[in-house]
Amino acid sequence: MIKYDIAKKFKLSGEVDSITPYGEGHINDTFLVTIKNSSTQYILQRLNTKVFSNYRGLMDNIQKVTTVLRDIVNSQGGDVDRECMQLIPTIDEKSYYYVSGNDCWRVYLFVKDTIVYQVIDFPDVFENTGEAFGKFIARLDGFDANTLCEVIPNFHNTADRYNKFLTAIEQNKSNRAHLVKDEIDFVKQRANKLSLIVDALDTNQIPLRVTHNDTKINNVLIDKASGKAICIIDLDTIMPGSLLYDFGDSIRSGCNTALEDEKDLSIVDFDINLYEAYCKGFLRGIGEKITDKELEMLHIGAIIITLECGIRFLTDYLDGDVYFKTQYDDHNLVRCHTQFKLVEKMESQSQQMLAIARKIKNNI
Ligand code: ADP
Ligand code: GN1
Ligand code: MG
């Protein structure tokens, strides 16, 4: 079925004018839909059902969470159409359209006049991003995590990611293991750190919450006029998790001075001023909801999630590039290198990172 026929299955405001590829996500296929003689636009997405085999549970999670968020934004006098993702139903009132052959499609209202950053240049924009993600967790604090399905089991279980990495080395499906001996050693040297977050969750030292789990900087829309982070997008991985996952992934992506797939490692660095800016916004946004233990572990979250992401890129490289979209042969390896460089940089500044979080919390 072609995209124009798919679009007709949804309750759009008029006749489709154009459908064009959009955005830089690594997982789904995203298109911008324009409507004839109208300024309303939509985002049409084909879900990656290989990654999200439980697309029904996923769409159910999104529906539940967006409904709650809309009520909260409404009650606070916000603009729901700009501050919340709005699913557009199909003509049969479903949240997605399924085509046999494992194709699942959905439509969101397009939020106009926003920018998505791949690299952050301005600390104030990143501070606003931190505030938005902090608020997101605080707003969902009363939401019962058990009512959501675990879309991808063990998504941020870093110890489990490590085991999958070891299996990938053993299976060596792509016959590339001999090319990445140093990278494999890099991970193995850090093996004892990898379960710090899951252990803290398992022993109830930190709470299980409803978290976003994919808080990279291009998953938040920044209002062009005000520079405020107005709408958190890419809700596919919302499920029970730790605040450290969300904090960590924003730091991984936003404090990098270069792109995630920068080949020139000399320009990849961890910007601690951006770390401070994000901490300020995040701690303001989450307010009293953060626990002392979570605060003390923020820097650990940043390091582990960055390491985990590098391990995931390396695992996919070993598996033959079957998970993340890639544009060239070594793309996953290039991405792995940027993440490992950031890990080293963060490790060497971890005490400063901890001091920054404590100082900001004390001043709030
Ligand atoms: P992926 O899961 O593949 O990362 P996303 O849901 O993040 O897909 O969408 C990809 C890109 O599309 C985003 O980075 C953003 O630029 C854009 N986008 C997605 N949804 C919207 C929306 N409702 N309004 C405006 N832009 C959007
Ligand atoms: C993927 O979907 P996207 O591009 O926002 C991935 C994240 C990784 C990220 C690395 C469902 O995010 O977990 O951190 O790439 N999403 C999924 O850039 O695996
Ligand atoms: Mg995305």
mmCIF file of C-alpha atoms and ligand atoms in Angstrom:
data_model
loop_
_atom_site.group_PDB
_atom_site.id
_atom_site.type_symbol
_atom_site.label_atom_id
_atom_site.label_comp_id
_atom_site.label_asym_id
_atom_site.label_seq_id
_atom_site.Cartn_x
_atom_site.Cartn_y
_atom_site.Cartn_z
ATOM 1 C CA MET A 1 0.000 0.000 0.000
ATOM 2 C CA ILE A 2 1.395 3.395 -0.852
ATOM 3 C CA LYS A 3 1.728 6.167 1.706
ATOM 4 C CA TYR A 4 -1.081 8.268 0.200
ATOM 5 C CA ASP A 5 -3.504 5.364 0.678
ATOM 6 C CA ILE A 6 -2.270 4.887 4.238
ATOM 7 C CA ALA A 7 -2.799 8.589 5.009
ATOM 8 C CA LYS A 8 -6.418 8.309 3.812
ATOM 9 C CA LYS A 9 -7.085 5.830 6.615
ATOM 10 C CA PHE A 10 -6.647 8.625 9.198
ATOM 11 C CA LYS A 11 -8.962 11.458 10.168
ATOM 12 C CA LEU A 12 -6.965 14.254 8.542
ATOM 13 C CA SER A 13 -8.424 17.734 8.121
ATOM 14 C CA GLY A 14 -8.409 17.647 4.309
ATOM 15 C CA GLU A 15 -6.957 16.137 1.169
ATOM 16 C CA VAL A 16 -3.260 15.229 1.281
ATOM 17 C CA ASP A 17 -1.001 17.487 -0.769
ATOM 18 C CA SER A 18 2.445 15.957 -0.154
ATOM 19 C CA ILE A 19 4.190 13.282 1.898
ATOM 20 C CA THR A 20 7.954 13.675 2.289
ATOM 21 C CA PRO A 21 10.621 11.925 4.417
ATOM 22 C CA TYR A 22 11.367 13.853 7.588
ATOM 23 C CA GLY A 23 13.754 13.931 10.582
ATOM 24 C CA GLU A 24 16.842 11.990 11.601
ATOM 25 C CA GLY A 25 15.550 9.150 13.786
ATOM 26 C CA HIS A 26 17.429 5.832 13.834
ATOM 27 C CA ILE A 27 14.400 3.595 14.203
ATOM 28 C CA ASN A 28 11.087 4.514 12.550
ATOM 29 C CA ASP A 29 10.309 5.897 9.079
ATOM 30 C CA THR A 30 8.988 9.416 9.495
ATOM 31 C CA PHE A 31 7.154 11.580 6.916
ATOM 32 C CA LEU A 32 5.772 15.109 6.906
ATOM 33 C CA VAL A 33 2.246 15.330 5.508
ATOM 34 C CA THR A 34 0.855 18.590 4.126
ATOM 35 C CA ILE A 35 -2.811 19.217 3.368
ATOM 36 C CA LYS A 36 -4.179 21.058 0.324
ATOM 37 C CA ASN A 37 -5.188 24.675 1.062
ATOM 38 C CA SER A 38 -4.464 24.283 4.749
ATOM 39 C CA SER A 39 -1.646 25.122 7.146
ATOM 40 C CA THR A 40 -2.273 21.998 9.239
ATOM 41 C CA GLN A 41 0.502 19.429 8.921
ATOM 42 C CA TYR A 42 0.971 15.930 10.259
ATOM 43 C CA ILE A 43 3.718 13.446 11.041
ATOM 44 C CA LEU A 44 3.064 10.049 9.485
ATOM 45 C CA GLN A 45 5.216 7.234 10.865
ATOM 46 C CA ARG A 46 5.804 3.643 9.978
ATOM 47 C CA LEU A 47 6.737 1.943 13.216
ATOM 48 C CA ASN A 48 9.737 -0.318 13.092
ATOM 49 C CA THR A 49 7.942 -3.527 14.012
ATOM 50 C CA LYS A 50 11.210 -5.478 14.077
ATOM 51 C CA VAL A 51 12.311 -3.300 16.995
ATOM 52 C CA PHE A 52 8.807 -2.854 18.416
ATOM 53 C CA SER A 53 7.209 -6.259 17.963
ATOM 54 C CA ASN A 54 4.687 -5.389 20.682
ATOM 55 C CA TYR A 55 3.348 -2.394 18.755
ATOM 56 C CA ARG A 56 -0.118 -2.829 20.286
ATOM 57 C CA GLY A 57 1.246 -2.501 23.822
ATOM 58 C CA LEU A 58 3.396 0.410 22.665
ATOM 59 C CA MET A 59 0.464 2.339 21.168
ATOM 60 C CA ASP A 60 -1.599 1.588 24.258
ATOM 61 C CA ASN A 61 1.166 3.071 26.462
ATOM 62 C CA ILE A 62 1.329 6.200 24.293
ATOM 63 C CA GLN A 63 -2.418 6.660 24.377
ATOM 64 C CA LYS A 64 -2.527 6.357 28.177
ATOM 65 C CA VAL A 65 0.406 8.678 28.790
ATOM 66 C CA THR A 66 -0.595 11.370 26.270
ATOM 67 C CA THR A 67 -4.123 11.443 27.748
ATOM 68 C CA VAL A 68 -2.740 12.055 31.251
ATOM 69 C CA LEU A 69 -0.237 14.640 30.017
ATOM 70 C CA ARG A 70 -2.886 16.549 28.068
ATOM 71 C CA ASP A 71 -5.073 16.763 31.182
ATOM 72 C CA ILE A 72 -2.161 18.077 33.226
ATOM 73 C CA VAL A 73 -1.102 20.647 30.607
ATOM 74 C CA ASN A 74 -4.749 21.708 30.237
ATOM 75 C CA SER A 75 -5.197 22.127 33.972
ATOM 76 C CA GLN A 76 -2.061 24.279 34.050
ATOM 77 C CA GLY A 77 -3.419 26.515 31.297
ATOM 78 C CA GLY A 78 -0.892 25.327 28.701
ATOM 79 C CA ASP A 79 -1.351 24.974 24.930
ATOM 80 C CA VAL A 80 -2.088 21.243 24.562
ATOM 81 C CA ASP A 81 -1.618 21.132 20.798
ATOM 82 C CA ARG A 82 1.947 22.442 21.097
ATOM 83 C CA GLU A 83 3.019 20.967 24.421
ATOM 84 C CA CYS A 84 1.700 17.396 24.030
ATOM 85 C CA MET A 85 1.905 14.883 21.270
ATOM 86 C CA GLN A 86 -1.535 14.398 19.768
ATOM 87 C CA LEU A 87 -2.342 11.113 18.084
ATOM 88 C CA ILE A 88 -4.748 11.429 15.154
ATOM 89 C CA PRO A 89 -7.136 8.461 15.082
ATOM 90 C CA THR A 90 -7.935 6.331 12.064
ATOM 91 C CA ILE A 91 -11.373 6.615 10.494
ATOM 92 C CA ASP A 92 -12.319 3.549 12.610
ATOM 93 C CA GLU A 93 -11.210 5.414 15.762
ATOM 94 C CA LYS A 94 -8.051 3.342 16.282
ATOM 95 C CA SER A 95 -4.692 4.774 17.322
ATOM 96 C CA TYR A 96 -2.827 3.044 14.484
ATOM 97 C CA TYR A 97 -3.424 1.440 11.119
ATOM 98 C CA TYR A 98 -2.120 -2.045 10.610
ATOM 99 C CA VAL A 99 -1.371 -3.420 7.154
ATOM 100 C CA SER A 100 -0.763 -7.125 6.799
ATOM 101 C CA GLY A 101 2.932 -7.814 6.407
ATOM 102 C CA ASN A 102 3.753 -6.368 9.815
ATOM 103 C CA ASP A 103 3.410 -2.723 8.851
ATOM 104 C CA CYS A 104 2.056 -0.441 11.549
ATOM 105 C CA TRP A 105 1.356 3.236 10.825
ATOM 106 C CA ARG A 106 0.302 6.161 12.997
ATOM 107 C CA VAL A 107 -0.223 9.897 12.649
ATOM 108 C CA TYR A 108 0.555 12.767 15.022
ATOM 109 C CA LEU A 109 -0.291 16.409 14.707
ATOM 110 C CA PHE A 110 2.841 18.245 13.507
ATOM 111 C CA VAL A 111 4.025 20.875 15.970
ATOM 112 C CA LYS A 112 5.004 23.896 13.894
ATOM 113 C CA ASP A 113 7.636 26.585 14.343
ATOM 114 C CA THR A 114 9.997 24.400 16.311
ATOM 115 C CA ILE A 115 13.623 23.332 15.940
ATOM 116 C CA VAL A 116 15.212 20.011 16.735
ATOM 117 C CA TYR A 117 18.914 20.115 17.601
ATOM 118 C CA GLN A 118 21.413 17.399 16.744
ATOM 119 C CA VAL A 119 24.170 19.317 18.572
ATOM 120 C CA ILE A 120 23.425 21.906 21.264
ATOM 121 C CA ASP A 121 25.149 25.270 20.909
ATOM 122 C CA PHE A 122 23.376 27.285 23.566
ATOM 123 C CA PRO A 123 23.429 26.460 27.307
ATOM 124 C CA ASP A 124 20.062 28.181 27.843
ATOM 125 C CA VAL A 125 18.391 25.903 25.270
ATOM 126 C CA PHE A 126 19.862 22.877 27.028
ATOM 127 C CA GLU A 127 18.770 24.185 30.413
ATOM 128 C CA ASN A 128 15.238 24.479 29.006
ATOM 129 C CA THR A 129 15.521 20.923 27.676
ATOM 130 C CA GLY A 130 16.518 19.708 31.145
ATOM 131 C CA GLU A 131 13.580 21.502 32.687
ATOM 132 C CA ALA A 132 11.182 19.886 30.202
ATOM 133 C CA PHE A 133 12.480 16.366 30.894
ATOM 134 C CA GLY A 134 12.513 16.997 34.666
ATOM 135 C CA LYS A 135 8.903 18.192 34.485
ATOM 136 C CA PHE A 136 7.967 15.210 32.339
ATOM 137 C CA ILE A 137 9.056 12.813 35.092
ATOM 138 C CA ALA A 138 7.463 14.923 37.831
ATOM 139 C CA ARG A 139 4.158 15.086 35.924
ATOM 140 C CA LEU A 140 4.076 11.315 35.606
ATOM 141 C CA ASP A 141 5.080 10.764 39.233
ATOM 142 C CA GLY A 142 1.566 9.704 40.282
ATOM 143 C CA PHE A 143 1.082 7.463 37.242
ATOM 144 C CA ASP A 144 1.095 3.779 38.147
ATOM 145 C CA ALA A 145 4.086 2.310 36.265
ATOM 146 C CA ASN A 146 2.451 -1.142 36.440
ATOM 147 C CA THR A 147 -0.320 -0.061 34.047
ATOM 148 C CA LEU A 148 2.258 0.278 31.252
ATOM 149 C CA CYS A 149 3.737 -2.623 29.343
ATOM 150 C CA GLU A 150 7.483 -3.084 29.071
ATOM 151 C CA VAL A 151 7.740 -2.260 25.361
ATOM 152 C CA ILE A 152 11.261 -3.659 25.003
ATOM 153 C CA PRO A 153 12.117 -5.847 27.982
ATOM 154 C CA ASN A 154 15.463 -4.966 29.609
ATOM 155 C CA PHE A 155 15.815 -1.905 27.361
ATOM 156 C CA HIS A 156 18.159 -0.123 29.779
ATOM 157 C CA ASN A 157 19.295 -3.154 31.736
ATOM 158 C CA THR A 158 22.958 -2.454 31.060
ATOM 159 C CA ALA A 159 24.109 -5.763 32.549
ATOM 160 C CA ASP A 160 21.809 -7.567 30.114
ATOM 161 C CA ARG A 161 23.128 -5.386 27.265
ATOM 162 C CA TYR A 162 26.615 -6.568 28.260
ATOM 163 C CA ASN A 163 25.577 -10.222 28.054
ATOM 164 C CA LYS A 164 24.087 -9.617 24.602
ATOM 165 C CA PHE A 165 27.359 -7.949 23.606
ATOM 166 C CA LEU A 166 29.335 -11.015 24.778
ATOM 167 C CA THR A 167 27.020 -13.238 22.720
ATOM 168 C CA ALA A 168 27.550 -11.000 19.684
ATOM 169 C CA ILE A 169 31.330 -11.372 20.045
ATOM 170 C CA GLU A 170 30.988 -15.123 20.293
ATOM 171 C CA GLN A 171 28.634 -15.417 17.320
ATOM 172 C CA ASN A 172 30.603 -12.866 15.298
ATOM 173 C CA LYS A 173 27.880 -12.833 12.634
ATOM 174 C CA SER A 174 29.501 -10.056 10.611
ATOM 175 C CA ASN A 175 33.008 -11.510 10.915
ATOM 176 C CA ARG A 176 34.189 -8.148 12.256
ATOM 177 C CA ALA A 177 35.233 -9.114 15.810
ATOM 178 C CA HIS A 178 38.943 -9.125 14.918
ATOM 179 C CA LEU A 179 38.628 -5.480 13.811
ATOM 180 C CA VAL A 180 37.397 -4.231 17.188
ATOM 181 C CA LYS A 181 39.689 -5.826 19.764
ATOM 182 C CA ASP A 182 40.458 -2.481 21.486
ATOM 183 C CA GLU A 183 36.797 -1.534 21.656
ATOM 184 C CA ILE A 184 35.936 -4.932 23.149
ATOM 185 C CA ASP A 185 38.658 -4.457 25.791
ATOM 186 C CA PHE A 186 37.349 -0.979 26.543
ATOM 187 C CA VAL A 187 33.982 -2.469 27.473
ATOM 188 C CA LYS A 188 35.364 -5.462 29.361
ATOM 189 C CA GLN A 189 37.509 -3.188 31.554
ATOM 190 C CA ARG A 190 34.294 -1.517 32.703
ATOM 191 C CA ALA A 191 32.202 -4.661 33.134
ATOM 192 C CA ASN A 192 31.961 -4.292 36.916
ATOM 193 C CA LYS A 193 30.271 -0.864 36.630
ATOM 194 C CA LEU A 194 27.502 -1.886 34.307
ATOM 195 C CA SER A 195 24.950 -3.122 36.817
ATOM 196 C CA LEU A 196 25.076 -0.080 39.142
ATOM 197 C CA ILE A 197 21.675 1.288 38.069
ATOM 198 C CA VAL A 198 19.821 -2.049 37.849
ATOM 199 C CA ASP A 199 21.251 -3.079 41.225
ATOM 200 C CA ALA A 200 20.098 0.202 42.797
ATOM 201 C CA LEU A 201 16.609 -0.408 41.350
ATOM 202 C CA ASP A 202 16.518 -4.062 42.418
ATOM 203 C CA THR A 203 17.481 -3.185 45.988
ATOM 204 C CA ASN A 204 14.969 -0.294 46.127
ATOM 205 C CA GLN A 205 17.701 2.271 46.657
ATOM 206 C CA ILE A 206 16.114 4.260 43.836
ATOM 207 C CA PRO A 207 12.451 4.160 42.721
ATOM 208 C CA LEU A 208 10.983 2.607 39.597
ATOM 209 C CA ARG A 209 9.171 5.399 37.729
ATOM 210 C CA VAL A 210 7.431 6.066 34.458
ATOM 211 C CA THR A 211 10.269 7.275 32.266
ATOM 212 C CA HIS A 212 10.789 8.204 28.618
ATOM 213 C CA ASN A 213 13.932 6.116 28.066
ATOM 214 C CA ASP A 214 15.003 7.807 24.822
ATOM 215 C CA THR A 215 15.696 11.383 25.875
ATOM 216 C CA LYS A 216 18.247 12.301 23.257
ATOM 217 C CA ILE A 217 18.190 15.939 22.266
ATOM 218 C CA ASN A 218 16.458 15.432 18.935
ATOM 219 C CA ASN A 219 13.476 14.015 20.803
ATOM 220 C CA VAL A 220 12.388 17.381 22.133
ATOM 221 C CA LEU A 221 10.918 20.233 20.093
ATOM 222 C CA ILE A 222 12.306 23.690 20.833
ATOM 223 C CA ASP A 223 10.034 26.654 20.157
ATOM 224 C CA LYS A 224 11.708 28.846 17.506
ATOM 225 C CA ALA A 225 10.528 32.096 19.041
ATOM 226 C CA SER A 226 11.194 31.518 22.754
ATOM 227 C CA GLY A 227 13.927 28.828 22.773
ATOM 228 C CA LYS A 228 11.784 26.893 25.292
ATOM 229 C CA ALA A 229 11.644 23.088 25.067
ATOM 230 C CA ILE A 230 7.920 22.807 24.525
ATOM 231 C CA CYS A 231 7.131 19.257 23.480
ATOM 232 C CA ILE A 232 8.716 15.905 24.238
ATOM 233 C CA ILE A 233 8.345 13.515 21.317
ATOM 234 C CA ASP A 234 9.305 9.941 20.367
ATOM 235 C CA LEU A 235 7.203 8.343 23.076
ATOM 236 C CA ASP A 236 7.715 4.754 21.876
ATOM 237 C CA THR A 237 9.866 3.693 24.794
ATOM 238 C CA ILE A 238 7.815 5.177 27.637
ATOM 239 C CA MET A 239 7.685 2.432 30.234
ATOM 240 C CA PRO A 240 8.785 1.698 33.795
ATOM 241 C CA GLY A 241 12.398 2.752 34.311
ATOM 242 C CA SER A 242 14.829 4.898 36.275
ATOM 243 C CA LEU A 243 15.196 8.670 36.226
ATOM 244 C CA LEU A 244 18.909 8.009 35.693
ATOM 245 C CA TYR A 245 18.170 6.578 32.242
ATOM 246 C CA ASP A 246 16.456 9.772 31.137
ATOM 247 C CA PHE A 247 18.979 12.117 32.709
ATOM 248 C CA GLY A 248 21.836 10.003 31.342
ATOM 249 C CA ASP A 249 20.664 9.868 27.747
ATOM 250 C CA SER A 250 20.158 13.632 27.513
ATOM 251 C CA ILE A 251 23.670 14.199 28.865
ATOM 252 C CA ARG A 252 25.106 11.615 26.468
ATOM 253 C CA SER A 253 23.574 13.341 23.473
ATOM 254 C CA GLY A 254 23.507 16.988 24.559
ATOM 255 C CA CYS A 255 26.925 17.438 26.202
ATOM 256 C CA ASN A 256 28.703 16.057 23.152
ATOM 257 C CA THR A 257 30.445 18.955 21.373
ATOM 258 C CA ALA A 258 30.035 17.100 18.065
ATOM 259 C CA LEU A 259 27.547 14.839 16.316
ATOM 260 C CA GLU A 260 26.872 11.296 17.523
ATOM 261 C CA ASP A 261 28.471 10.038 14.304
ATOM 262 C CA GLU A 262 31.382 12.485 14.060
ATOM 263 C CA LYS A 263 34.361 10.750 12.446
ATOM 264 C CA ASP A 264 36.922 13.273 13.668
ATOM 265 C CA LEU A 265 37.269 12.291 17.324
ATOM 266 C CA SER A 266 39.448 15.303 18.061
ATOM 267 C CA ILE A 267 36.305 17.482 18.060
ATOM 268 C CA VAL A 268 34.256 15.101 20.214
ATOM 269 C CA ASP A 269 34.333 16.277 23.814
ATOM 270 C CA PHE A 270 32.193 16.344 26.947
ATOM 271 C CA ASP A 271 31.116 19.930 27.691
ATOM 272 C CA ILE A 272 30.816 20.261 31.456
ATOM 273 C CA ASN A 273 29.263 23.732 31.168
ATOM 274 C CA LEU A 274 26.411 22.178 29.235
ATOM 275 C CA TYR A 275 26.220 19.517 31.964
ATOM 276 C CA GLU A 276 25.751 22.244 34.537
ATOM 277 C CA ALA A 277 23.090 23.961 32.418
ATOM 278 C CA TYR A 278 21.125 20.725 31.992
ATOM 279 C CA CYS A 279 21.389 19.909 35.717
ATOM 280 C CA LYS A 280 19.971 23.326 36.588
ATOM 281 C CA GLY A 281 16.971 22.868 34.322
ATOM 282 C CA PHE A 282 16.390 19.229 35.230
ATOM 283 C CA LEU A 283 16.542 19.788 38.987
ATOM 284 C CA ARG A 284 14.240 22.807 38.692
ATOM 285 C CA GLY A 285 11.790 20.804 36.553
ATOM 286 C CA ILE A 286 11.647 17.747 38.776
ATOM 287 C CA GLY A 287 11.615 19.761 42.019
ATOM 288 C CA GLU A 288 11.119 17.776 45.208
ATOM 289 C CA LYS A 289 10.352 14.528 43.385
ATOM 290 C CA ILE A 290 14.008 13.529 43.051
ATOM 291 C CA THR A 291 15.372 11.379 45.882
ATOM 292 C CA ASP A 292 18.747 11.975 47.575
ATOM 293 C CA LYS A 293 20.106 8.721 46.177
ATOM 294 C CA GLU A 294 19.052 9.623 42.625
ATOM 295 C CA LEU A 295 20.773 12.987 42.981
ATOM 296 C CA GLU A 296 23.983 11.322 44.165
ATOM 297 C CA MET A 297 23.857 8.953 41.169
ATOM 298 C CA LEU A 298 23.148 11.445 38.344
ATOM 299 C CA HIS A 299 26.744 11.437 37.077
ATOM 300 C CA ILE A 300 26.783 7.627 37.212
ATOM 301 C CA GLY A 301 23.616 7.584 35.111
ATOM 302 C CA ALA A 302 25.308 9.776 32.496
ATOM 303 C CA ILE A 303 28.396 7.558 32.313
ATOM 304 C CA ILE A 304 26.530 4.242 32.253
ATOM 305 C CA ILE A 305 23.955 5.263 29.657
ATOM 306 C CA THR A 306 26.704 6.631 27.391
ATOM 307 C CA LEU A 307 28.687 3.422 27.816
ATOM 308 C CA GLU A 308 25.523 1.377 27.217
ATOM 309 C CA CYS A 309 24.800 3.259 24.002
ATOM 310 C CA GLY A 310 28.368 2.664 22.792
ATOM 311 C CA ILE A 311 27.993 -1.037 23.642
ATOM 312 C CA ARG A 312 24.723 -1.147 21.676
ATOM 313 C CA PHE A 313 26.356 0.417 18.592
ATOM 314 C CA LEU A 314 29.280 -2.007 18.875
ATOM 315 C CA THR A 315 26.934 -4.988 19.338
ATOM 316 C CA ASP A 316 25.024 -3.955 16.220
ATOM 317 C CA TYR A 317 28.316 -3.608 14.329
ATOM 318 C CA LEU A 318 29.212 -7.168 15.379
ATOM 319 C CA ASP A 319 25.727 -8.397 14.445
ATOM 320 C CA GLY A 320 26.000 -6.890 10.935
ATOM 321 C CA ASP A 321 24.021 -3.613 11.355
ATOM 322 C CA VAL A 322 20.595 -5.093 11.875
ATOM 323 C CA TYR A 323 19.114 -2.723 14.488
ATOM 324 C CA PHE A 324 20.079 0.944 13.933
ATOM 325 C CA LYS A 325 19.650 2.566 10.520
ATOM 326 C CA THR A 326 23.094 3.031 8.967
ATOM 327 C CA GLN A 327 24.237 5.095 5.992
ATOM 328 C CA TYR A 328 27.633 3.487 5.360
ATOM 329 C CA ASP A 329 29.649 0.409 6.244
ATOM 330 C CA ASP A 330 31.278 1.474 9.528
ATOM 331 C CA HIS A 331 28.539 3.828 10.705
ATOM 332 C CA ASN A 332 27.840 1.917 13.924
ATOM 333 C CA LEU A 333 31.541 1.721 14.719
ATOM 334 C CA VAL A 334 31.948 5.475 14.208
ATOM 335 C CA ARG A 335 29.028 6.032 16.599
ATOM 336 C CA CYS A 336 30.575 3.623 19.111
ATOM 337 C CA HIS A 337 33.842 5.592 19.065
ATOM 338 C CA THR A 338 32.155 8.911 19.887
ATOM 339 C CA GLN A 339 30.355 7.312 22.830
ATOM 340 C CA PHE A 340 33.525 5.722 24.223
ATOM 341 C CA LYS A 341 35.392 9.011 23.921
ATOM 342 C CA LEU A 342 32.623 10.715 25.904
ATOM 343 C CA VAL A 343 32.752 7.962 28.540
ATOM 344 C CA GLU A 344 36.473 8.565 29.084
ATOM 345 C CA LYS A 345 35.929 12.313 29.312
ATOM 346 C CA MET A 346 33.091 11.917 31.792
ATOM 347 C CA GLU A 347 35.008 9.398 33.903
ATOM 348 C CA SER A 348 37.834 11.887 34.314
ATOM 349 C CA GLN A 349 35.394 14.599 35.495
ATOM 350 C CA SER A 350 32.971 12.497 37.500
ATOM 351 C CA GLN A 351 33.738 14.192 40.829
ATOM 352 C CA GLN A 352 33.113 17.632 39.324
ATOM 353 C CA MET A 353 29.851 16.311 37.872
ATOM 354 C CA LEU A 354 28.766 15.135 41.318
ATOM 355 C CA ALA A 355 29.769 18.440 42.912
ATOM 356 C CA ILE A 356 27.768 20.386 40.309
ATOM 357 C CA ALA A 357 24.575 18.403 41.011
ATOM 358 C CA ARG A 358 24.955 18.864 44.778
ATOM 359 C CA LYS A 359 25.666 22.589 44.476
ATOM 360 C CA ILE A 360 22.647 23.207 42.241
ATOM 361 C CA LYS A 361 20.334 21.207 44.502
ATOM 362 C CA ASN A 362 21.516 23.173 47.548
ATOM 363 C CA ASN A 363 20.811 26.460 45.776
ATOM 364 C CA ILE A 364 17.273 25.611 44.686
HETATM 365 P P1 ADP B 1 12.522 7.952 15.645
HETATM 366 O O1 ADP B 1 11.894 7.020 16.641
HETATM 367 O O2 ADP B 1 12.870 7.259 14.386
HETATM 368 O O3 ADP B 1 13.650 8.702 16.261
HETATM 369 P P2 ADP B 1 10.867 10.324 16.009
HETATM 370 O O4 ADP B 1 9.507 10.050 16.573
HETATM 371 O O5 ADP B 1 11.876 10.838 16.980
HETATM 372 O O6 ADP B 1 11.380 9.010 15.249
HETATM 373 O O7 ADP B 1 10.687 11.353 14.821
HETATM 374 C C1 ADP B 1 11.790 11.709 13.980
HETATM 375 C C2 ADP B 1 11.886 13.226 13.859
HETATM 376 O O8 ADP B 1 10.645 13.745 13.333
HETATM 377 C C3 ADP B 1 12.101 13.977 15.161
HETATM 378 O O9 ADP B 1 13.461 14.060 15.525
HETATM 379 C C4 ADP B 1 11.489 15.349 14.836
HETATM 380 O O10 ADP B 1 12.421 16.127 14.095
HETATM 381 C C5 ADP B 1 10.336 15.017 13.905
HETATM 382 N N1 ADP B 1 9.020 14.919 14.597
HETATM 383 C C6 ADP B 1 8.446 13.804 15.100
HETATM 384 N N2 ADP B 1 7.224 14.068 15.594
HETATM 385 C C7 ADP B 1 7.002 15.394 15.420
HETATM 386 C C8 ADP B 1 5.889 16.279 15.696
HETATM 387 N N3 ADP B 1 4.753 15.840 16.251
HETATM 388 N N4 ADP B 1 6.013 17.592 15.346
HETATM 389 C C9 ADP B 1 7.148 18.048 14.758
HETATM 390 N N5 ADP B 1 8.211 17.268 14.462
HETATM 391 C C10 ADP B 1 8.144 15.957 14.778
HETATM 392 C C1 GN1 B 2 17.529 5.316 18.895
HETATM 393 O O1 GN1 B 2 14.709 6.389 17.866
HETATM 394 P P1 GN1 B 2 15.878 7.307 18.148
HETATM 395 O O2 GN1 B 2 16.702 7.623 16.959
HETATM 396 O O3 GN1 B 2 15.397 8.524 18.898
HETATM 397 C C2 GN1 B 2 17.328 4.291 20.012
HETATM 398 C C3 GN1 B 2 17.871 4.855 21.320
HETATM 399 C C4 GN1 B 2 19.349 5.196 21.176
HETATM 400 C C5 GN1 B 2 19.491 6.178 20.009
HETATM 401 C C6 GN1 B 2 20.958 6.466 19.742
HETATM 402 C C7 GN1 B 2 14.075 2.419 20.362
HETATM 403 O O4 GN1 B 2 16.790 6.485 19.207
HETATM 404 O O5 GN1 B 2 17.722 3.888 22.364
HETATM 405 O O6 GN1 B 2 19.844 5.767 22.362
HETATM 406 O O7 GN1 B 2 18.904 5.651 18.799
HETATM 407 N N1 GN1 B 2 15.918 3.946 20.130
HETATM 408 C C8 GN1 B 2 15.544 2.667 20.274
HETATM 409 O O8 GN1 B 2 21.032 7.567 18.906
HETATM 410 O O9 GN1 B 2 16.326 1.728 20.316
HETATM 411 MG MG MG B 3 13.687 10.085 17.756
#
